[in-house]
Coordinates of C-alpha atoms and ligand atoms in Angstrom, one line a residue:
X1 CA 42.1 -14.7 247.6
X2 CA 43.5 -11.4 246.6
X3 CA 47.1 -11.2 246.0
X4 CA 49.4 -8.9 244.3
X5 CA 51.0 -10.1 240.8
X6 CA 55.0 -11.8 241.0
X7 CA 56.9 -9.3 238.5
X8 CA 57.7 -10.8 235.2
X9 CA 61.1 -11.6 233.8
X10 CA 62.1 -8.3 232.1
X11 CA 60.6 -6.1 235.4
X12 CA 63.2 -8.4 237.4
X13 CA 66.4 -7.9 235.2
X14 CA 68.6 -6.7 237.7
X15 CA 69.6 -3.1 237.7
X16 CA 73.4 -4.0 236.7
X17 CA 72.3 -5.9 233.6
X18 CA 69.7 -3.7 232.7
X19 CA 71.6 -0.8 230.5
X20 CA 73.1 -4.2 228.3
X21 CA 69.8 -5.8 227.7
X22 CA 67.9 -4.6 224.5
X23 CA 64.8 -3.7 224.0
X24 CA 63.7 -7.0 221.8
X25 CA 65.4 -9.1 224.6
X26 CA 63.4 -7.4 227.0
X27 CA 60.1 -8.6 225.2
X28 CA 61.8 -11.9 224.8
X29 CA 62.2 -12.8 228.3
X30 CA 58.7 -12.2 228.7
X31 CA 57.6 -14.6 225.8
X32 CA 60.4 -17.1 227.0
X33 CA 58.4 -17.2 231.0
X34 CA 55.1 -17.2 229.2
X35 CA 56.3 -20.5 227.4
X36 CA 57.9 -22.2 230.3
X37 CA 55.4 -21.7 233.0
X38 CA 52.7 -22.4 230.7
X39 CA 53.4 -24.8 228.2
X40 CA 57.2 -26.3 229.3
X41 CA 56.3 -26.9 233.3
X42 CA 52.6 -28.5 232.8
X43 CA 54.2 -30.6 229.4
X44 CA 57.4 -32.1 232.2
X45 CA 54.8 -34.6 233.2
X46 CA 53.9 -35.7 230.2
X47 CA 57.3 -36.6 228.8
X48 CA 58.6 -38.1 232.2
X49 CA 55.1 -40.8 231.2
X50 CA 55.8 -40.9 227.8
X51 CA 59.5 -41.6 228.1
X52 CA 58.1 -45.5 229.1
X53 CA 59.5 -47.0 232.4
X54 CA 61.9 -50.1 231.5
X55 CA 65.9 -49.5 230.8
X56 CA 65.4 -50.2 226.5
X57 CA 61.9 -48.1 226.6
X58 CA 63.3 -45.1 228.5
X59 CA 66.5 -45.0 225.9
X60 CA 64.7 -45.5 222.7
X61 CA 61.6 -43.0 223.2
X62 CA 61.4 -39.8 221.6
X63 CA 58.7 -38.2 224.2
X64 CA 56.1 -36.9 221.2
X65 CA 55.6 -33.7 223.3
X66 CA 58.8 -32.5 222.8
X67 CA 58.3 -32.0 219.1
X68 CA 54.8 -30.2 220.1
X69 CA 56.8 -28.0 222.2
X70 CA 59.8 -27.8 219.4
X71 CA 56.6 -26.3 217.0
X72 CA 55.9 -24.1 219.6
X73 CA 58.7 -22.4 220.4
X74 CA 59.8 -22.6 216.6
X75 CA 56.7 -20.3 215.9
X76 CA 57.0 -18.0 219.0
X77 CA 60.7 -17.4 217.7
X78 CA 62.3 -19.1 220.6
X79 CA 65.0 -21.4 218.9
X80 CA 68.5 -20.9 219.6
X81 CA 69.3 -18.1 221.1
X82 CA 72.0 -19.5 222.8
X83 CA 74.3 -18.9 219.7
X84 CA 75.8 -14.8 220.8
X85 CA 75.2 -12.1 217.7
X86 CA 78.2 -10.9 218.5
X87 CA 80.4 -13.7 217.6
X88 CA 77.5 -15.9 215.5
X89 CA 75.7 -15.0 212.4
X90 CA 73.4 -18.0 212.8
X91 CA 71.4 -18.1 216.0
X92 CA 68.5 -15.8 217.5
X93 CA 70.6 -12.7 217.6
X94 CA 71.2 -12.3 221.4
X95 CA 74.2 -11.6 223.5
X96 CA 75.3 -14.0 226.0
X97 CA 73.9 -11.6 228.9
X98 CA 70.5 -11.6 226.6
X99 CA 70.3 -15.7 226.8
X100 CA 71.9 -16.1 230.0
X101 CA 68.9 -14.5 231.5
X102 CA 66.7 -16.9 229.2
X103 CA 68.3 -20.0 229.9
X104 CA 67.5 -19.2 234.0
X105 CA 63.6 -19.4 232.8
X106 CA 64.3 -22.6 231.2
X107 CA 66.3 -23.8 233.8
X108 CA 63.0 -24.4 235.8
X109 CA 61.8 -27.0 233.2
X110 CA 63.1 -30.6 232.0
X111 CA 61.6 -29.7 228.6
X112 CA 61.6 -26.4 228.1
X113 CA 66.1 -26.2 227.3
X114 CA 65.6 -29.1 224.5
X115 CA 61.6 -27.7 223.4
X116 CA 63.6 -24.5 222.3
X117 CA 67.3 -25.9 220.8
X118 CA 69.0 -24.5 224.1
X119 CA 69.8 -28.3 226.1
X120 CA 73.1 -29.5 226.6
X121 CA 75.6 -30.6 225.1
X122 CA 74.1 -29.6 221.5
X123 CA 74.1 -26.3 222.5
X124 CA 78.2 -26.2 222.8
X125 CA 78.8 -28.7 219.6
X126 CA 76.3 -26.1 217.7
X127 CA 79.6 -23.7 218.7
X128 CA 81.8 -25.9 218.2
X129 CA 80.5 -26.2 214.5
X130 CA 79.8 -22.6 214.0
X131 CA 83.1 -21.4 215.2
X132 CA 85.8 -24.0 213.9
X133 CA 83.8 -25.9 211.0
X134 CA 84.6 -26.1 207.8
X135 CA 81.6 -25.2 205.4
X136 CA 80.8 -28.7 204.4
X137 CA 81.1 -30.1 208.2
X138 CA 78.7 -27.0 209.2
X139 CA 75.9 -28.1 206.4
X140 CA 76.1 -31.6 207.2
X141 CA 75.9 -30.9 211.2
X142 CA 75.7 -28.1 212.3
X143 CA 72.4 -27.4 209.9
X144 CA 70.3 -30.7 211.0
X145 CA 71.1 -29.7 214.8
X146 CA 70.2 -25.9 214.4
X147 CA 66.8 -27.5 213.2
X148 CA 66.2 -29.4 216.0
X149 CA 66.4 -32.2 213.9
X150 CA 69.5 -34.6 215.2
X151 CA 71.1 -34.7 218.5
X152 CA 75.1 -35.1 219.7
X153 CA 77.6 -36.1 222.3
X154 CA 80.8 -34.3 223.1
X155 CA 83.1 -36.9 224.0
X156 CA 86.1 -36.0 226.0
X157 CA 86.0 -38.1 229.3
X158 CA 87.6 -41.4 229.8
X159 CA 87.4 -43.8 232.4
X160 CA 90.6 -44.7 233.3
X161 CA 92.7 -41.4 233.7
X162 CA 92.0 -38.5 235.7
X163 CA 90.0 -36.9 233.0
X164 CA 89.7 -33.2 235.0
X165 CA 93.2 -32.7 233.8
X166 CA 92.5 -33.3 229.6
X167 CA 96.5 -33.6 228.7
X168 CA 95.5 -37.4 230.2
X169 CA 93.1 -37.9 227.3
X170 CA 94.1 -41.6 225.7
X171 CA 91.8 -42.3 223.0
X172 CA 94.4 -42.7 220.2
X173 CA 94.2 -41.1 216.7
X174 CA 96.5 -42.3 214.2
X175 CA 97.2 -41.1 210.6
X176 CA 96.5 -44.0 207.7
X177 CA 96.3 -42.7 204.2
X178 CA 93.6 -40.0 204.5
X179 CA 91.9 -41.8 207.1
X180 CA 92.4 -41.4 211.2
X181 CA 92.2 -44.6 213.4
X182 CA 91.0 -44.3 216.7
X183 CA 91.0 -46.6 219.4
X184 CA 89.9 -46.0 223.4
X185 CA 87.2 -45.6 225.4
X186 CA 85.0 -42.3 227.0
X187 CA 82.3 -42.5 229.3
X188 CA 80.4 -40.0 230.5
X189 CA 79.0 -39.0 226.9
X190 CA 76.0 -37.0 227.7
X191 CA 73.2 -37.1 225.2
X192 CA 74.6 -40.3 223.6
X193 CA 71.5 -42.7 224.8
X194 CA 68.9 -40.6 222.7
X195 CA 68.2 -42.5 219.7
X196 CA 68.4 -39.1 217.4
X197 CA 72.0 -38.5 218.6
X198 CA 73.7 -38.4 215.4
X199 CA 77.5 -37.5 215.3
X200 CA 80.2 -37.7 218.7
X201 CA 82.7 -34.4 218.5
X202 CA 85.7 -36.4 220.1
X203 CA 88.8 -35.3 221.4
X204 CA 91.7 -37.8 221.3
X205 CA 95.6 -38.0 221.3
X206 CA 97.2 -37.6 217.8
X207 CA 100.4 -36.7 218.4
X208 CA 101.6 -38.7 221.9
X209 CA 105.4 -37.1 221.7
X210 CA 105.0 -34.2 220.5
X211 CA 107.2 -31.6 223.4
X212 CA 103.7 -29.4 224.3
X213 CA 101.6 -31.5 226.2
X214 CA 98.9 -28.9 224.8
X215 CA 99.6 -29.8 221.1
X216 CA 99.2 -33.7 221.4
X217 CA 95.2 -33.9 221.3
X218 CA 92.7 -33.1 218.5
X219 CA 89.0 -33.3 218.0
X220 CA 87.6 -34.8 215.4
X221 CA 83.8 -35.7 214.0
X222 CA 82.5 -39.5 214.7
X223 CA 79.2 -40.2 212.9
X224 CA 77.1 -42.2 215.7
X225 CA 77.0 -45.2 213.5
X226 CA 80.4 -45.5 212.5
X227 CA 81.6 -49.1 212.2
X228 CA 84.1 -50.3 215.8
X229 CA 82.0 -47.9 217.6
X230 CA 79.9 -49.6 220.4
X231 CA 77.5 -48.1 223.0
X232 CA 78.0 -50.7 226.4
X233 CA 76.1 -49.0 228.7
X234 CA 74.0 -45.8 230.6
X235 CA 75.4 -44.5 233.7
X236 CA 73.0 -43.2 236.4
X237 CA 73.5 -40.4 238.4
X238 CA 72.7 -41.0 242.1
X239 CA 70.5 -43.6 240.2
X240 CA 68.4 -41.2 238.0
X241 CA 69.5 -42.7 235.0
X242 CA 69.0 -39.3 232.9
X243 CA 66.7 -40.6 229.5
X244 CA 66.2 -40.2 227.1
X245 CA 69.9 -38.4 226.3
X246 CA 71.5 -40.5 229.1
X247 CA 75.4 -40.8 229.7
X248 CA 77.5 -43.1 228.0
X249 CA 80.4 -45.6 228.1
X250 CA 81.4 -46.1 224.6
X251 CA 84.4 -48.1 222.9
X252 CA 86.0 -47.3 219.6
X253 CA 87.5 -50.1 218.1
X254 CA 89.4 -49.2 215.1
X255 CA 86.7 -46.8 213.7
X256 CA 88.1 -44.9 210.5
X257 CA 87.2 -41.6 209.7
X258 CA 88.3 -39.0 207.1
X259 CA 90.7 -36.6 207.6
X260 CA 87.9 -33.8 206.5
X261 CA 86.5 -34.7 209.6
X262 CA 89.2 -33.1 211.8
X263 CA 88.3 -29.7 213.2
X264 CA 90.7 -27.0 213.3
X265 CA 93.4 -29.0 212.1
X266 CA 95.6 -32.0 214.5
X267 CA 96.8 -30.3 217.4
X268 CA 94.1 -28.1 218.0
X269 CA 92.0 -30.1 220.4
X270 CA 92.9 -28.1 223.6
X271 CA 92.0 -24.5 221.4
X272 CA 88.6 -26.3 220.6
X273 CA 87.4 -27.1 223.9
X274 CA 88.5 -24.2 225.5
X275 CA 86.9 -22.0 223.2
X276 CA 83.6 -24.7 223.8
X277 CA 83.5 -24.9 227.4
X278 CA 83.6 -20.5 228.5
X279 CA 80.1 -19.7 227.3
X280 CA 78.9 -23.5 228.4
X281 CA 79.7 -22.7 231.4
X282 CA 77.4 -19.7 231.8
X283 CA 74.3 -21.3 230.4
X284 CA 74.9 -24.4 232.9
X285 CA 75.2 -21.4 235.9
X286 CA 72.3 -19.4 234.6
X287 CA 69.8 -22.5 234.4
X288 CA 70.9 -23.5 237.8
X289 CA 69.9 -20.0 238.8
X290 CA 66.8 -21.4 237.7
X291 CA 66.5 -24.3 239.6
X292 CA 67.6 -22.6 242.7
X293 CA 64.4 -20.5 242.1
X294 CA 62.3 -23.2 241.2
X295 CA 63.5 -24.5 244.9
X296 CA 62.5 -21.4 246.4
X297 CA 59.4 -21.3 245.0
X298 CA 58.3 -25.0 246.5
X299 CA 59.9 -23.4 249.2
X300 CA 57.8 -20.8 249.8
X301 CA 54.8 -22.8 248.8
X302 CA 55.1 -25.3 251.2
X303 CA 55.9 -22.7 254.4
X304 CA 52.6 -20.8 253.2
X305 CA 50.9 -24.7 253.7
X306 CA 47.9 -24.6 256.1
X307 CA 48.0 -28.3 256.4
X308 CA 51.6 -28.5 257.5
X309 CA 51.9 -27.4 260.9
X310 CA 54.5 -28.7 263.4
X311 CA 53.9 -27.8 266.8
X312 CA 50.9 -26.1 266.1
X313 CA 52.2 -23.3 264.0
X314 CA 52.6 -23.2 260.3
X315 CA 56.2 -23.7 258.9
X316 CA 56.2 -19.6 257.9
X317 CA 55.9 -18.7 261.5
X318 CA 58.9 -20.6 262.4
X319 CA 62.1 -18.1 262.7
X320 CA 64.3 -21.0 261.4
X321 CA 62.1 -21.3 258.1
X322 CA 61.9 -17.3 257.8
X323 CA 66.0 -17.1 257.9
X324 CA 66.4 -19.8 256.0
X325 CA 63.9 -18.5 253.1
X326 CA 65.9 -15.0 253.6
X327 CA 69.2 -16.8 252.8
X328 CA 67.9 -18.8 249.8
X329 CA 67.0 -15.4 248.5
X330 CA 70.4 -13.2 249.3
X331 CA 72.2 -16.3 247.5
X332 CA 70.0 -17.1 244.2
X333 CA 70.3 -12.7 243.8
X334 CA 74.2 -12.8 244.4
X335 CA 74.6 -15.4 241.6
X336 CA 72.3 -14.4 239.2
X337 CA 75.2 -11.3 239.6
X338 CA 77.7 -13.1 239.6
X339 CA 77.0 -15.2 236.0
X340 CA 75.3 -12.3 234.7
X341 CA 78.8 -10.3 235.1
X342 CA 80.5 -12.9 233.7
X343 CA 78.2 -13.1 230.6
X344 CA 78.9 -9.1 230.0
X345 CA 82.6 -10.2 230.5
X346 CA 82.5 -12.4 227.6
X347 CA 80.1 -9.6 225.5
X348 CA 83.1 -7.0 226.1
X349 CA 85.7 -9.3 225.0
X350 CA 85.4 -13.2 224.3
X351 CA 85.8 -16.4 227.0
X352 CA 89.3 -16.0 227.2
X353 CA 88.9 -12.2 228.8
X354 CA 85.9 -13.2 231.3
X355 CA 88.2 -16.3 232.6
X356 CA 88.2 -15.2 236.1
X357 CA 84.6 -14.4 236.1
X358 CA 83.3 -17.9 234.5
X359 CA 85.5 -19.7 237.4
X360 CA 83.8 -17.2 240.1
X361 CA 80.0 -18.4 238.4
X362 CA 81.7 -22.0 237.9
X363 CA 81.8 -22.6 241.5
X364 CA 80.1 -20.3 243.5
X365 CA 76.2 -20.9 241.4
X366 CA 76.0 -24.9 242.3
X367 CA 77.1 -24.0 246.0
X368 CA 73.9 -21.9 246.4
X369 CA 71.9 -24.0 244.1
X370 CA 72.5 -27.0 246.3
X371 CA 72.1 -24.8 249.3
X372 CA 68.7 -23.9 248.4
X373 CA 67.6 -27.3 247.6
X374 CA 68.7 -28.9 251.0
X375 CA 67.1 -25.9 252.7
X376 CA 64.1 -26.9 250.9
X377 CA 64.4 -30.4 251.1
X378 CA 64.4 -29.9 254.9
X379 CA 61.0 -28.3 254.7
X380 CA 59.5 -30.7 253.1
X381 CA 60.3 -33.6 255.6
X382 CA 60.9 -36.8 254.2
X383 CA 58.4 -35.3 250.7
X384 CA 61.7 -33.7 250.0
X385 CA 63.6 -36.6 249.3
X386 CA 60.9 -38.9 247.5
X387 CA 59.6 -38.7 243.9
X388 CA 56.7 -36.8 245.4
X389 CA 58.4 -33.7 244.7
X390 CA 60.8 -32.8 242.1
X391 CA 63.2 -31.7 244.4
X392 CA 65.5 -35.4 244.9
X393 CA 66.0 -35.3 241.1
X394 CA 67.6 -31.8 241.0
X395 CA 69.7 -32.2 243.8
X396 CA 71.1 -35.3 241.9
X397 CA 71.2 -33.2 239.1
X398 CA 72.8 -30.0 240.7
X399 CA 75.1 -31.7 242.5
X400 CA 76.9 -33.0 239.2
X401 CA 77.8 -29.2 238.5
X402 CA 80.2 -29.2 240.8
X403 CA 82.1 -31.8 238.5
X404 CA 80.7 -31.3 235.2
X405 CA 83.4 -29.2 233.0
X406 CA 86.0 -29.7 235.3
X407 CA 86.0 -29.7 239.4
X408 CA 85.2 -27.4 241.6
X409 CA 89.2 -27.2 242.9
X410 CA 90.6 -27.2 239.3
X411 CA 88.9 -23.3 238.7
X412 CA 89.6 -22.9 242.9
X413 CA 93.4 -23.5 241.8
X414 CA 93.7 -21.0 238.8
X415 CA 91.4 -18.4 240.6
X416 CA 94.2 -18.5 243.9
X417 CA 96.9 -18.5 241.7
X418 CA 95.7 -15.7 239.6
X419 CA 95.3 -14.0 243.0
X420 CA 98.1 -14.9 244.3
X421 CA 100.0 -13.8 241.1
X422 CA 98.7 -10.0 242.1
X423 CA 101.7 -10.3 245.2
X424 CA 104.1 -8.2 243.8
X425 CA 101.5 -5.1 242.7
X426 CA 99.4 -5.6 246.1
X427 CA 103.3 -5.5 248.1
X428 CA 104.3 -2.4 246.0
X429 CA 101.0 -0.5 246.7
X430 CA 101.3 -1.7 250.5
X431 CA 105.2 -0.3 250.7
X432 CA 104.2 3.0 248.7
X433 CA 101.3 3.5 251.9
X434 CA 103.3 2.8 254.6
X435 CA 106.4 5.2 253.1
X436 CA 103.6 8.0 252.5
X437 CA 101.8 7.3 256.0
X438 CA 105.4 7.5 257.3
X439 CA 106.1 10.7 255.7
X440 CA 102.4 12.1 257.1
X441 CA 103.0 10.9 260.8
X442 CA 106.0 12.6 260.8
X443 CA 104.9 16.1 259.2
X444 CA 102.3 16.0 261.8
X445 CA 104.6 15.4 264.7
X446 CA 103.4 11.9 265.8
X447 CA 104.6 8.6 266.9
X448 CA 104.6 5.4 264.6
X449 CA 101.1 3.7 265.6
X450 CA 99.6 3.2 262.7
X451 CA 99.4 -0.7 262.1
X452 CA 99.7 -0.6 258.9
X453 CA 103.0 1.8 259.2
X454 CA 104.2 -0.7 261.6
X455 CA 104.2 -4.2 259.8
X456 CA 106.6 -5.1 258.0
X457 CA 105.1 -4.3 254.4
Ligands
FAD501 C1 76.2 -35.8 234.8 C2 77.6 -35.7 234.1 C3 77.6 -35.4 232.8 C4 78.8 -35.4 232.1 N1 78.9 -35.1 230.8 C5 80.0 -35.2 230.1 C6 80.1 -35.1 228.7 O1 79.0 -34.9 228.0 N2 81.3 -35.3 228.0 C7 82.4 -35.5 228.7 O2 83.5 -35.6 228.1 N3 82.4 -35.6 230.1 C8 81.3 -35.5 230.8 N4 81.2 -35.6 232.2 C9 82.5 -35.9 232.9 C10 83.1 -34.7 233.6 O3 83.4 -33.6 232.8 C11 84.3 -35.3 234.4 O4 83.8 -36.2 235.3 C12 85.1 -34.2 235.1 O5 85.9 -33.5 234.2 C13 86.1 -34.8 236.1 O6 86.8 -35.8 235.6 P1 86.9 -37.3 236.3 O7 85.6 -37.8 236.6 O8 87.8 -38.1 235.5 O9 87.6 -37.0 237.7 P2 89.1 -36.9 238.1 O10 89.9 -36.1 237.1 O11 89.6 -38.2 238.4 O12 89.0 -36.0 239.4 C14 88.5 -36.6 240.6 C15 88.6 -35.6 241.7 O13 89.9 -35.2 242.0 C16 89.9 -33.9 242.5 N5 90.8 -33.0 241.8 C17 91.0 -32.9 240.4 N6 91.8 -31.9 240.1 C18 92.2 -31.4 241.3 C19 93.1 -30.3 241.7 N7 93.8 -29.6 240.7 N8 93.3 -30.0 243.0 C20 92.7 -30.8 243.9 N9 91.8 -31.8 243.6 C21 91.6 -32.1 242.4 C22 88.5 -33.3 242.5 O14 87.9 -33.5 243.7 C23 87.9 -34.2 241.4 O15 86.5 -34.3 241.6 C24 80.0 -35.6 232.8 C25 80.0 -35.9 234.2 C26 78.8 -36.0 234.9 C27 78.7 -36.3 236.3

């Protein structure tokens, strides 16, 4: 059968992102879909076998594929380009634009975001090193991780506060000698079941009294096999239990470490993993992006499927299906614009400037990812929801976004109120209208019937 080629990655940039994207990144992109579609997609199998299938095989594997991959990517230069040149020296170079288009491509993979240095939550405790570290915490973590060759947890949620609001945080720090003591307990510690996780970057409360409820926490550096710290268990997420990297509930029981392991300095726990979660953010939108066109294409795949034909017509010559593939499309191209202005947002200035932006991408990208995957799920009858297709594991998995890195209606909340904080600009430039309009009804010899000359404002 004759059919035209799909455009590649660069020939798909879209026209507003085009003018930032250089040349190499261009070439890049390319190399990065050559990789995923042919070596990261057909290898997924292979490490969902070779991952083993009880609880204690699944979280002690280390899938020997991935490190084929790892060599791979290694060689065709694709290893961290996550880290952005602009505020890095270590990484591939790239700007956050650059990768965020990247990390889409490997957002269609379960290998391809580790096989390449890019997965979650490395990629922001890489930052987290690189941008706070002191030299000796950088060679002694941040190097083995750039390498591929240790893993880590960022350990911030706990389970019994309201963790979305992180002045809650519990775990206790004290002070004793040159040591810190901490006691508490997180959960949700992603990447914390691989056996090559390494070193926790946990936040914790330091200073309980001090007056700024924004001063009281710190993060500081846990080695994985400190003494008092104890793994309990692996939490499953709509029962996909996530191996090998997992999430964990994990107790620290007066584990003592040294004072050079605080980052920043006490205090600055709240500067830390705001500074960790902006750019996060984006990769976690852009690889949903991803997924949401992974879903379209089993999408379209399965409405082009001669076998499958309800009421004696294939699924593509049902209206419903046509729509519904129409409005998959108009919402996987409105956020890939959406995260890829916010990613130029943090280019031009830093995460701080491109707040509004990241909350926009924050909670608008897992609305249509999740729309796109229960469109598709729908097509594919009950398929969709079985482990016939992969389709039941990234609804578990997109759904999660909408929690992950805070709630949905914590970013809704400061995006309205930074709206809402525009009332006394928008009332001016209303008033200044309405007096002008006044001024121009009159000159003209007419009566007050403009609406907007007639409201109140
Ligand atoms: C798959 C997965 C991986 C995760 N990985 C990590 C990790 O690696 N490290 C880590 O530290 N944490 C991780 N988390 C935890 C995640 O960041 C928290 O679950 C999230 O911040 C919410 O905190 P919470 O669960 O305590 O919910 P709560 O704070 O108790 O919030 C519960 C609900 O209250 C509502 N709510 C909250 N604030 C508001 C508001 N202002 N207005 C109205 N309603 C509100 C929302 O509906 C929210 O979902 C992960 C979670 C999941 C599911």
């Amino acid at each position: 059968m004759s059919f035209k080629p799909l455009p590649t990655a660069s020939q798909r940039v879209p026209a507003i992102a085009r003018p930032h994207v250089s040349e190499r990144a261009m070439k890049t992109l390319d190399i990065v879909e050559k990789f995923v579609d042919e070596e990261c997609i057909p290898a997924d199998a292979v490490f969902a076998q070779q991952l083993g299938t009880t609880i204690s095989e699944r979280f002690s594997a280390h899938p020997a594929i991935i490190e084929d991959l790892k060599a791979k990517a290694k060689k065709l230069g694709l290893f961290n380009m996550f880290l952005p040149r602009n505020h890095f020296k270590e990484g591939a170079g790239f700007s956050n634009l650059e990768y965020g288009l990247m990390a889409e491509l490997l957002g269609k993979s379960a290998t391809a975001s580790e096989a390449t240095n890019c997965a979650a939550p490395d990629t922001g405790n890489m930052e987290v090193f690189a941008k706070y570290g002191t030299e000796a915490q950088k060679r002694k973590w941040l190097d083995p991780l750039l390498n591929g060759d240790i893993r880590s947890a960022f350990l911030m949620t706990e389970p019994d506060i309201a963790s979305s609001d992180a002045t809650n945080i519990q775990l206790r720090m004290k002070k004793e000698g040159n040591d810190w003591i901490l006691n508490g307990s997180k959960w949700w510690s992603s990447g914390a079941g691989d056996p090559r996780c390494s070193v926790y970057i946990t936040m914790g409360k330091s200073d309980p009294t001090n007056p700024d409820p924004y001063k009281q926490q710190s993060v500081i550096i846990v080695p994985a096999d400190t003494p008092g710290v104890t793994v309990h268990r692996m939490l499953s997420v709509f029962g996909f239990d996530d191996a090998p990297h997992g999430h964990a509930q994990i107790s620290f029981n007066n584990v003592r470490v040294p004072d050079s392991n605080m980052v920043l300095g006490p205090g600055r726990g709240f500067e830390i993993i705001q500074g960790r979660l902006g750019p996060g953010r984006i990769h976690h939108a852009m690889r949903s992006v991803g997924g949401a066109e992974k879903a379209l294409e089993l999408f379209v795949a399965r409405v082009n499927d001669n076998n499958k034909k309800p009421f004696g017509k294939m699924l593509k010559e049902h209206g419903t299906m046509v729509e519904r593939i129409a409005k998959s499309r108009i919402e996987i191209d409105a956020a890939r614009l959406i995260v890829c202005d916010a990613a130029i947002k943090i280019d031009e200035s830093d995460a701080k400037g491109a707040k509004k932006e990241i909350a926009i991408a924050k909670i608008m990208v897992p609305e249509a990812l999740l729309n796109v995957l229960d469109r598709t799920i729908q097509a594919y009858g009950a398929a969709g929801v079985s482990q016939d297709t992969p389709l039941a594991k990234m609804y578990a998995n997109g759904r999660t976004m909408r929690i992950v890195d805070g709630p949905d209606e914590v970013h809704m909340m400061q995006l309205g109120k930074s709206e809402i904080r525009k009332g006394p600009a928008v009332m001016a430039k209303l008033a200044k209208a309405k007096a002008k309009s006044a001024e121009l009804l009159k000159a003209h010899g007419l009566a007050k019937r403009d609406p907007l000359a007639m409201s109140k404002l």
